[in-house]
Amino acid sequence: MRAEADRHISIDAVRGFAVLGILLMNIVGMGLPAFAYVDPTYAGGSTGADLWTWAVNNVLTDGKMRALFTMLFGASAVLIAERAEGGRPGPMATHYRRMFWLFVIGMIHAYFLWWGDILVTYALAGLVIFPFRNLSVRSQLGIGVAVLAALLGLNLFEAHELTLLHAAAIAPGATPDAIKAWQEASQLVAPSADLGRQEIAGYRGGFLDAFRVRSLAARLIQLYLMPTSEIPEAIGQMFVGMALFRSGFFTLRWSSRGYVAMIAVGYLMAVPVTAWIAWRIWKAGFEPLTLNRLEDWQQVTRPLIGLAHASVVLLLVRAGAAQAAVNRLAAAGRMAFSNYLMTSIITTLVFCGFGLGLYGQLSRFHELAVVAGVWVFILAWSKPWLARFHYGPFEWAWRSLVRWSPQPFVRARPQPAAAAT
């Protein structure tokens, strides 16, 4: 099949690495009250092993794996459009059908499995980027950087406005309006403990209890966070991903020196800066306004660290090193859509009351055991599955919906050789 013949193991391996890594941060919101993702003092522990778990993830994975995953989505948009040239449906119809069904699946995912769904964001951002897929690499990169820089400026402005609201509310003789304005705005950076307790009660309850709590979180994100933050960030990162793909970054057309330079920028420059920001947040005692302002600056370092991670994987692929591990990662990456959704299905059953009911009971550090278990599952099932089937189960469903016709699924078994006569 053409789609399989045209695959790049380098892209698949990086995508597999990203889908594993993104769980390191998602697990926090899956098993603990939502704001624990941002502030470890809210839930999950902020001392000892829990503090170190927050610190390492904050520096190496928080936003970095999502950035890498998003850049790969932009790269895939170009790749799939190229494969669709001359076919039926053509590139435009294929892309927009894919985005429509991705939106539908993402909405189901957000409300029934994981409020932190990224698929709806990708579907909406994907509507924007497609017409620009054939721009020059320089133009795509420039647009991506400009969008991300504008978003950083907006977020820093909003952080400054929050600081002003707080100052007005605590000033001597503060007016009732000023106090009310801060109380409403503060829910963005310091939600009440009651909200966390409601989440714990809901997720430990039955299916409908969990659905109500999850729906509230998903609705708040989609109405408030997604339009002003998630979609613009995704658009910027997808533009960068398109540029990187067309420059050959994901397909090993860069020189080894180029990948080493990216590793140096990410690990020797961006990681120390991010670690310094994390240290400043910890020294401030996770004070909400300080945390909010400093986290905004990590938007600069996230893509650089994500690309440093990718460069390590790409150099391993080029060198033919750790071949067994690379093949497992590549299989996981070919089934990234299925593995992303299966992760949510598994963790829903682990944490919700209609499953094992562990929501709110595991600390940040202890949640890593769940992460390890899911990683073992992903790496164990992806390769054998693809030996028997052309696609992961959800990839097959998505592809069939886009083409509005069931696609080949089961691989034909090789026929035994005829006996010699």
Tab-separated table of C-alpha atoms in Angstrom:
chain	number	residue	atom	x	y	z
A	1	MET	CA	0.000	0.000	0.000
A	2	ARG	CA	1.319	3.437	-0.921
A	3	ALA	CA	0.759	5.000	2.516
A	4	GLU	CA	2.849	2.292	4.123
A	5	ALA	CA	5.536	2.339	1.457
A	6	ASP	CA	5.959	6.088	1.879
A	7	ARG	CA	6.360	5.958	5.669
A	8	HIS	CA	9.434	7.439	7.327
A	9	ILE	CA	10.624	5.399	10.309
A	10	SER	CA	12.305	8.557	11.617
A	11	ILE	CA	8.966	10.402	11.879
A	12	ASP	CA	7.278	7.353	13.390
A	13	ALA	CA	10.005	6.909	16.018
A	14	VAL	CA	9.872	10.565	17.079
A	15	ARG	CA	6.076	10.442	17.196
A	16	GLY	CA	6.224	7.293	19.322
A	17	PHE	CA	8.630	8.990	21.708
A	18	ALA	CA	6.318	12.011	21.939
A	19	VAL	CA	3.166	9.990	22.605
A	20	LEU	CA	4.965	8.227	25.472
A	21	GLY	CA	6.394	11.433	26.892
A	22	ILE	CA	3.165	13.420	26.819
A	23	LEU	CA	1.684	11.042	29.393
A	24	LEU	CA	4.245	12.175	31.977
A	25	MET	CA	2.351	15.439	32.337
A	26	ASN	CA	-1.152	14.338	31.349
A	27	ILE	CA	-1.151	11.761	34.135
A	28	VAL	CA	-1.287	14.587	36.695
A	29	GLY	CA	-4.604	15.899	35.388
A	30	MET	CA	-5.914	12.388	34.830
A	31	GLY	CA	-5.429	11.257	38.412
A	32	LEU	CA	-5.457	14.495	40.430
A	33	PRO	CA	-7.544	17.702	40.537
A	34	ALA	CA	-6.949	19.688	37.360
A	35	PHE	CA	-5.000	22.597	38.851
A	36	ALA	CA	-2.397	20.178	40.249
A	37	TYR	CA	-1.034	20.141	36.704
A	38	VAL	CA	0.062	23.744	37.243
A	39	ASP	CA	0.693	23.921	41.000
A	40	PRO	CA	1.957	20.883	42.960
A	41	THR	CA	0.874	22.471	46.253
A	42	TYR	CA	-2.746	22.180	45.103
A	43	ALA	CA	-2.693	18.361	45.068
A	44	GLY	CA	-0.284	15.492	44.580
A	45	GLY	CA	2.510	16.638	46.882
A	46	SER	CA	5.194	19.333	46.708
A	47	THR	CA	8.000	17.918	48.853
A	48	GLY	CA	10.529	15.123	48.568
A	49	ALA	CA	10.039	12.755	45.617
A	50	ASP	CA	6.861	14.595	44.589
A	51	LEU	CA	8.757	17.887	44.336
A	52	TRP	CA	11.503	16.289	42.267
A	53	THR	CA	8.889	14.684	40.012
A	54	TRP	CA	7.363	18.125	39.431
A	55	ALA	CA	10.776	19.726	38.861
A	56	VAL	CA	12.098	17.176	36.366
A	57	ASN	CA	8.834	17.112	34.430
A	58	ASN	CA	8.580	20.894	34.499
A	59	VAL	CA	12.022	21.221	32.962
A	60	LEU	CA	12.065	18.303	30.512
A	61	THR	CA	8.485	17.368	29.568
A	62	ASP	CA	5.867	19.969	30.540
A	63	GLY	CA	4.758	21.500	27.244
A	64	LYS	CA	7.848	20.105	25.504
A	65	MET	CA	6.260	16.818	24.447
A	66	ARG	CA	3.052	18.589	23.463
A	67	ALA	CA	5.088	21.042	21.379
A	68	LEU	CA	6.874	18.151	19.663
A	69	PHE	CA	3.595	16.288	19.092
A	70	THR	CA	2.065	19.455	17.617
A	71	MET	CA	5.006	20.125	15.314
A	72	LEU	CA	4.724	16.539	14.089
A	73	PHE	CA	1.036	17.154	13.370
A	74	GLY	CA	2.019	20.082	11.157
A	75	ALA	CA	4.594	17.890	9.430
A	76	SER	CA	1.986	15.160	8.890
A	77	ALA	CA	-0.426	17.652	7.321
A	78	VAL	CA	2.154	18.349	4.603
A	79	LEU	CA	3.078	14.684	4.194
A	80	ILE	CA	-0.529	13.477	3.882
A	81	ALA	CA	-1.350	16.258	1.413
A	82	GLU	CA	1.622	15.173	-0.726
A	83	ARG	CA	0.433	11.557	-0.683
A	84	ALA	CA	-3.083	12.624	-1.690
A	85	GLU	CA	-1.902	14.481	-4.813
A	86	GLY	CA	-3.545	12.999	-7.896
A	87	GLY	CA	-5.851	10.797	-5.840
A	88	ARG	CA	-9.494	10.824	-4.870
A	89	PRO	CA	-10.246	12.536	-2.573
A	90	GLY	CA	-7.558	15.109	-3.308
A	91	PRO	CA	-5.325	16.919	-0.796
A	92	MET	CA	-7.863	19.573	0.263
A	93	ALA	CA	-10.818	17.209	0.640
A	94	THR	CA	-8.668	14.680	2.472
A	95	HIS	CA	-7.328	17.261	4.906
A	96	TYR	CA	-10.626	18.903	5.768
A	97	ARG	CA	-12.418	15.586	6.100
A	98	ARG	CA	-9.668	14.478	8.463
A	99	MET	CA	-10.086	17.637	10.537
A	100	PHE	CA	-13.882	17.212	10.684
A	101	TRP	CA	-13.687	13.663	11.992
A	102	LEU	CA	-10.803	14.550	14.297
A	103	PHE	CA	-13.022	17.238	15.815
A	104	VAL	CA	-15.873	14.762	16.319
A	105	ILE	CA	-13.615	12.151	17.902
A	106	GLY	CA	-11.924	14.827	20.014
A	107	MET	CA	-15.230	16.051	21.419
A	108	ILE	CA	-16.193	12.513	22.417
A	109	HIS	CA	-12.756	12.051	23.945
A	110	ALA	CA	-12.904	15.333	25.891
A	111	TYR	CA	-16.294	14.728	27.487
A	112	PHE	CA	-16.178	10.978	28.052
A	113	LEU	CA	-12.507	10.236	28.728
A	114	TRP	CA	-10.044	13.112	29.200
A	115	TRP	CA	-10.884	16.792	29.661
A	116	GLY	CA	-7.351	17.743	28.589
A	117	ASP	CA	-7.986	16.474	25.042
A	118	ILE	CA	-5.740	17.947	22.362
A	119	LEU	CA	-7.571	16.579	19.300
A	120	VAL	CA	-10.205	19.339	19.138
A	121	THR	CA	-7.440	21.933	19.297
A	122	TYR	CA	-5.570	20.178	16.488
A	123	ALA	CA	-8.702	19.942	14.345
A	124	LEU	CA	-9.432	23.656	14.662
A	125	ALA	CA	-5.809	24.730	14.214
A	126	GLY	CA	-5.563	22.356	11.261
A	127	LEU	CA	-8.300	24.315	9.485
A	128	VAL	CA	-6.001	27.342	9.494
A	129	ILE	CA	-2.649	25.928	8.444
A	130	PHE	CA	-3.565	23.914	5.348
A	131	PRO	CA	-3.685	26.762	2.793
A	132	PHE	CA	-0.106	27.695	3.777
A	133	ARG	CA	1.451	24.252	3.345
A	134	ASN	CA	3.306	25.206	0.156
A	135	LEU	CA	4.869	28.423	1.431
A	136	SER	CA	8.640	28.536	1.558
A	137	VAL	CA	10.365	27.058	4.583
A	138	ARG	CA	11.490	30.526	5.631
A	139	SER	CA	7.947	31.915	5.399
A	140	GLN	CA	6.432	29.030	7.364
A	141	LEU	CA	9.073	29.307	10.055
A	142	GLY	CA	8.687	33.075	10.222
A	143	ILE	CA	4.900	32.869	10.581
A	144	GLY	CA	5.196	30.184	13.255
A	145	VAL	CA	7.701	32.170	15.307
A	146	ALA	CA	5.661	35.363	14.904
A	147	VAL	CA	2.477	33.670	16.142
A	148	LEU	CA	4.286	32.183	19.151
A	149	ALA	CA	5.952	35.519	19.947
A	150	ALA	CA	2.591	37.314	19.774
A	151	LEU	CA	1.069	34.717	22.094
A	152	LEU	CA	3.910	35.177	24.570
A	153	GLY	CA	3.355	38.938	24.513
A	154	LEU	CA	-0.378	38.485	25.105
A	155	ASN	CA	0.187	36.080	27.996
A	156	LEU	CA	2.723	38.391	29.650
A	157	PHE	CA	0.298	41.296	29.283
A	158	GLU	CA	-2.472	39.242	30.913
A	159	ALA	CA	-0.113	38.245	33.738
A	160	HIS	CA	0.662	41.929	34.296
A	161	GLU	CA	-3.054	42.755	34.342
A	162	LEU	CA	-3.615	40.069	36.991
A	163	THR	CA	-0.867	41.631	39.116
A	164	LEU	CA	-2.571	45.025	38.834
A	165	LEU	CA	-5.948	43.532	39.797
A	166	HIS	CA	-4.378	41.914	42.855
A	167	ALA	CA	-2.659	45.147	43.884
A	168	ALA	CA	-5.921	47.076	43.562
A	169	ALA	CA	-7.803	44.483	45.609
A	170	ILE	CA	-5.373	44.517	48.550
A	171	ALA	CA	-4.742	48.271	48.549
A	172	PRO	CA	-6.038	50.240	51.571
A	173	GLY	CA	-9.585	51.349	50.893
A	174	ALA	CA	-10.031	48.913	48.013
A	175	THR	CA	-13.483	49.231	46.438
A	176	PRO	CA	-15.919	46.294	46.401
A	177	ASP	CA	-15.652	46.252	42.599
A	178	ALA	CA	-11.858	45.907	42.759
A	179	ILE	CA	-12.110	43.080	45.281
A	180	LYS	CA	-14.752	41.294	43.216
A	181	ALA	CA	-12.714	41.676	40.023
A	182	TRP	CA	-9.702	40.068	41.679
A	183	GLN	CA	-11.768	37.258	43.213
A	184	GLU	CA	-13.144	36.366	39.797
A	185	ALA	CA	-9.813	36.656	38.014
A	186	SER	CA	-7.911	34.759	40.712
A	187	GLN	CA	-9.785	31.571	39.840
A	188	LEU	CA	-7.468	31.350	36.821
A	189	VAL	CA	-4.318	31.200	38.961
A	190	ALA	CA	-5.558	30.087	42.378
A	191	PRO	CA	-8.819	28.108	42.245
A	192	SER	CA	-10.497	27.291	45.541
A	193	ALA	CA	-9.776	24.051	47.374
A	194	ASP	CA	-13.516	23.324	47.217
A	195	LEU	CA	-13.230	22.889	43.453
A	196	GLY	CA	-10.556	20.236	43.939
A	197	ARG	CA	-12.694	18.406	46.482
A	198	GLN	CA	-15.624	18.448	44.060
A	199	GLU	CA	-13.422	16.910	41.382
A	200	ILE	CA	-12.278	14.137	43.726
A	201	ALA	CA	-15.858	13.349	44.750
A	202	GLY	CA	-17.047	13.359	41.147
A	203	TYR	CA	-14.346	11.144	39.691
A	204	ARG	CA	-14.622	8.676	42.560
A	205	GLY	CA	-18.354	8.399	41.938
A	206	GLY	CA	-20.206	6.677	39.146
A	207	PHE	CA	-19.984	7.241	35.417
A	208	LEU	CA	-22.442	10.164	35.400
A	209	ASP	CA	-20.691	11.832	38.371
A	210	ALA	CA	-17.387	11.707	36.518
A	211	PHE	CA	-19.050	12.866	33.314
A	212	ARG	CA	-20.467	15.975	35.019
A	213	VAL	CA	-17.114	16.988	36.506
A	214	ARG	CA	-15.211	16.218	33.295
A	215	SER	CA	-17.742	18.112	31.178
A	216	LEU	CA	-17.309	21.237	33.290
A	217	ALA	CA	-13.511	21.149	32.883
A	218	ALA	CA	-13.722	20.418	29.136
A	219	ARG	CA	-16.251	23.201	28.602
A	220	LEU	CA	-14.143	25.758	30.488
A	221	ILE	CA	-11.067	24.870	28.455
A	222	GLN	CA	-12.886	24.951	25.130
A	223	LEU	CA	-14.637	28.247	25.827
A	224	TYR	CA	-11.866	30.192	27.552
A	225	LEU	CA	-8.405	28.611	27.256
A	226	MET	CA	-8.612	27.111	23.790
A	227	PRO	CA	-9.420	30.262	21.757
A	228	THR	CA	-6.905	32.520	23.510
A	229	SER	CA	-4.041	30.137	24.178
A	230	GLU	CA	-4.220	26.541	22.949
A	231	ILE	CA	-5.272	27.146	19.343
A	232	PRO	CA	-2.832	30.039	18.678
A	233	GLU	CA	0.015	28.029	20.216
A	234	ALA	CA	-0.906	24.987	18.123
A	235	ILE	CA	-1.058	27.079	14.941
A	236	GLY	CA	2.383	28.544	15.625
A	237	GLN	CA	3.922	25.164	16.409
A	238	MET	CA	2.278	23.528	13.377
A	239	PHE	CA	3.780	26.179	11.106
A	240	VAL	CA	7.195	25.424	12.625
A	241	GLY	CA	6.539	21.699	12.137
A	242	MET	CA	5.668	22.198	8.461
A	243	ALA	CA	8.869	24.176	7.958
A	244	LEU	CA	10.967	21.550	9.733
A	245	PHE	CA	9.447	18.756	7.666
A	246	ARG	CA	10.017	20.541	4.382
A	247	SER	CA	13.599	21.342	5.431
A	248	GLY	CA	14.192	17.630	6.051
A	249	PHE	CA	14.539	17.729	9.839
A	250	PHE	CA	12.132	14.853	10.505
A	251	THR	CA	13.288	12.781	7.528
A	252	LEU	CA	17.022	12.713	8.341
A	253	ARG	CA	18.001	15.135	5.575
A	254	TRP	CA	19.798	17.361	8.060
A	255	SER	CA	23.471	16.724	8.689
A	256	SER	CA	24.447	15.053	11.934
A	257	ARG	CA	26.126	18.329	12.861
A	258	GLY	CA	22.760	20.074	12.506
A	259	TYR	CA	21.076	17.643	14.903
A	260	VAL	CA	23.948	17.977	17.377
A	261	ALA	CA	23.567	21.765	17.202
A	262	MET	CA	19.851	21.432	17.976
A	263	ILE	CA	20.690	19.189	20.944
A	264	ALA	CA	23.196	21.760	22.179
A	265	VAL	CA	20.679	24.609	21.915
A	266	GLY	CA	18.018	22.581	23.705
A	267	TYR	CA	20.071	20.934	26.441
A	268	LEU	CA	22.858	23.438	27.042
A	269	MET	CA	20.827	26.639	26.698
A	270	ALA	CA	17.070	26.033	27.008
A	271	VAL	CA	17.220	23.415	29.782
A	272	PRO	CA	19.322	25.562	32.165
A	273	VAL	CA	17.052	28.554	31.563
A	274	THR	CA	13.954	26.427	32.220
A	275	ALA	CA	15.551	24.935	35.335
A	276	TRP	CA	16.293	28.448	36.600
A	277	ILE	CA	12.644	29.407	36.034
A	278	ALA	CA	11.501	26.284	37.911
A	279	TRP	CA	13.876	27.146	40.762
A	280	ARG	CA	12.443	30.682	40.911
A	281	ILE	CA	8.911	29.253	41.105
A	282	TRP	CA	9.922	26.909	43.944
A	283	LYS	CA	11.765	29.685	45.836
A	284	ALA	CA	8.603	31.801	45.631
A	285	GLY	CA	6.705	28.980	47.325
A	286	PHE	CA	4.575	28.489	44.202
A	287	GLU	CA	2.963	31.884	44.812
A	288	PRO	CA	0.195	31.999	42.163
A	289	LEU	CA	1.052	35.268	40.421
A	290	THR	CA	4.761	34.481	40.330
A	291	LEU	CA	4.105	30.973	39.036
A	292	ASN	CA	1.767	32.278	36.340
A	293	ARG	CA	4.209	34.946	35.133
A	294	LEU	CA	7.285	32.716	35.111
A	295	GLU	CA	5.507	29.805	33.432
A	296	ASP	CA	4.702	32.128	30.528
A	297	TRP	CA	8.410	32.526	29.811
A	298	GLN	CA	8.753	28.766	29.370
A	299	GLN	CA	6.858	29.141	26.108
A	300	VAL	CA	10.197	30.205	24.622
A	301	THR	CA	12.137	27.122	25.701
A	302	ARG	CA	9.496	24.409	25.215
A	303	PRO	CA	9.893	23.903	21.439
A	304	LEU	CA	13.685	24.013	21.710
A	305	ILE	CA	13.807	21.270	24.341
A	306	GLY	CA	11.235	19.223	22.427
A	307	LEU	CA	13.363	19.436	19.272
A	308	ALA	CA	16.470	18.470	21.252
A	309	HIS	CA	14.652	15.320	22.392
A	310	ALA	CA	13.644	14.636	18.779
A	311	SER	CA	17.220	15.135	17.580
A	312	VAL	CA	18.488	12.441	19.945
A	313	VAL	CA	15.933	9.981	18.563
A	314	LEU	CA	16.736	10.958	14.973
A	315	LEU	CA	20.464	10.426	15.502
A	316	LEU	CA	19.734	6.979	16.957
A	317	VAL	CA	17.680	6.139	13.870
A	318	ARG	CA	20.439	7.389	11.561
A	319	ALA	CA	23.124	5.406	13.410
A	320	GLY	CA	21.029	2.241	13.475
A	321	ALA	CA	21.621	2.106	17.232
A	322	ALA	CA	19.243	0.565	19.774
A	323	GLN	CA	17.381	-0.937	16.844
A	324	ALA	CA	14.944	-2.970	18.915
A	325	ALA	CA	13.935	0.096	20.946
A	326	VAL	CA	13.676	2.281	17.826
A	327	ASN	CA	11.443	-0.284	16.109
A	328	ARG	CA	9.156	-0.401	19.145
A	329	LEU	CA	8.994	3.412	19.218
A	330	ALA	CA	8.277	3.526	15.481
A	331	ALA	CA	5.421	1.042	15.865
A	332	ALA	CA	4.016	3.115	18.737
A	333	GLY	CA	4.297	6.196	16.515
A	334	ARG	CA	2.492	4.562	13.599
A	335	MET	CA	-0.357	3.942	16.041
A	336	ALA	CA	-0.037	7.281	17.880
A	337	PHE	CA	-3.742	8.093	17.479
A	338	SER	CA	-4.799	4.726	18.910
A	339	ASN	CA	-2.189	4.890	21.650
A	340	TYR	CA	-3.244	8.401	22.647
A	341	LEU	CA	-6.876	7.335	22.959
A	342	MET	CA	-6.027	3.994	24.596
A	343	THR	CA	-4.033	5.883	27.221
A	344	SER	CA	-7.176	7.809	28.138
A	345	ILE	CA	-9.287	4.651	28.236
A	346	ILE	CA	-6.794	2.901	30.525
A	347	THR	CA	-6.316	5.823	32.902
A	348	THR	CA	-10.069	6.445	33.090
A	349	LEU	CA	-10.532	2.867	34.292
A	350	VAL	CA	-7.610	3.195	36.710
A	351	PHE	CA	-8.675	6.448	38.344
A	352	CYS	CA	-12.482	6.727	38.117
A	353	GLY	CA	-14.913	5.249	40.614
A	354	PHE	CA	-16.442	2.909	38.043
A	355	GLY	CA	-12.946	1.406	37.646
A	356	LEU	CA	-10.237	1.084	40.300
A	357	GLY	CA	-11.210	4.400	41.888
A	358	LEU	CA	-7.676	5.683	42.498
A	359	TYR	CA	-8.447	9.318	41.659
A	360	GLY	CA	-6.777	11.654	44.153
A	361	GLN	CA	-5.180	8.757	46.046
A	362	LEU	CA	-1.783	8.607	44.325
A	363	SER	CA	0.870	11.261	44.828
A	364	ARG	CA	2.662	12.866	41.909
A	365	PHE	CA	5.583	10.459	42.293
A	366	HIS	CA	3.419	7.352	42.696
A	367	GLU	CA	1.506	8.195	39.522
A	368	LEU	CA	4.708	7.365	37.651
A	369	ALA	CA	3.940	3.681	38.265
A	370	VAL	CA	0.780	4.097	36.182
A	371	VAL	CA	2.822	5.852	33.494
A	372	ALA	CA	5.298	2.966	33.406
A	373	GLY	CA	2.479	0.441	33.094
A	374	VAL	CA	0.907	2.302	30.182
A	375	TRP	CA	4.300	2.627	28.480
A	376	VAL	CA	4.824	-1.130	28.741
A	377	PHE	CA	1.397	-1.688	27.219
A	378	ILE	CA	2.017	0.709	24.316
A	379	LEU	CA	5.437	-0.713	23.488
A	380	ALA	CA	4.225	-4.289	23.893
A	381	TRP	CA	1.070	-4.196	21.760
A	382	SER	CA	1.893	-1.798	18.911
A	383	LYS	CA	4.435	-3.896	17.014
A	384	PRO	CA	2.548	-7.220	17.166
A	385	TRP	CA	-0.684	-5.446	16.226
A	386	LEU	CA	0.901	-3.922	13.120
A	387	ALA	CA	2.247	-7.331	12.121
A	388	ARG	CA	-1.389	-8.458	11.745
A	389	PHE	CA	-3.182	-5.252	10.746
A	390	HIS	CA	-2.436	-2.377	8.385
A	391	TYR	CA	-3.422	0.307	10.912
A	392	GLY	CA	-4.101	0.839	14.569
A	393	PRO	CA	-7.829	0.420	15.352
A	394	PHE	CA	-8.566	4.128	15.668
A	395	GLU	CA	-6.351	5.025	12.689
A	396	TRP	CA	-8.377	2.538	10.634
A	397	ALA	CA	-11.677	4.023	11.818
A	398	TRP	CA	-10.485	7.583	11.122
A	399	ARG	CA	-9.196	6.676	7.668
A	400	SER	CA	-12.399	4.803	6.816
A	401	LEU	CA	-14.560	7.750	7.906
A	402	VAL	CA	-12.474	10.173	5.833
A	403	ARG	CA	-12.852	7.995	2.740
A	404	TRP	CA	-16.421	7.013	3.729
A	405	SER	CA	-15.545	3.423	2.905
A	406	PRO	CA	-14.034	0.630	5.041
A	407	GLN	CA	-10.310	0.461	4.360
A	408	PRO	CA	-8.233	-2.724	4.203
A	409	PHE	CA	-7.504	-3.711	7.776
A	410	VAL	CA	-6.283	-7.281	8.225
A	411	ARG	CA	-2.997	-8.135	6.567
A	412	ALA	CA	-3.128	-11.089	4.213
A	413	ARG	CA	-1.304	-14.086	5.582
A	414	PRO	CA	1.553	-15.332	3.425
A	415	GLN	CA	0.558	-18.466	1.548
A	416	PRO	CA	2.625	-21.567	2.337
A	417	ALA	CA	4.948	-22.628	-0.433
A	418	ALA	CA	3.692	-25.489	-2.578
A	419	ALA	CA	5.225	-28.850	-1.752
A	420	ALA	CA	7.855	-30.042	-4.186
A	421	THR	CA	6.778	-32.897	-6.431
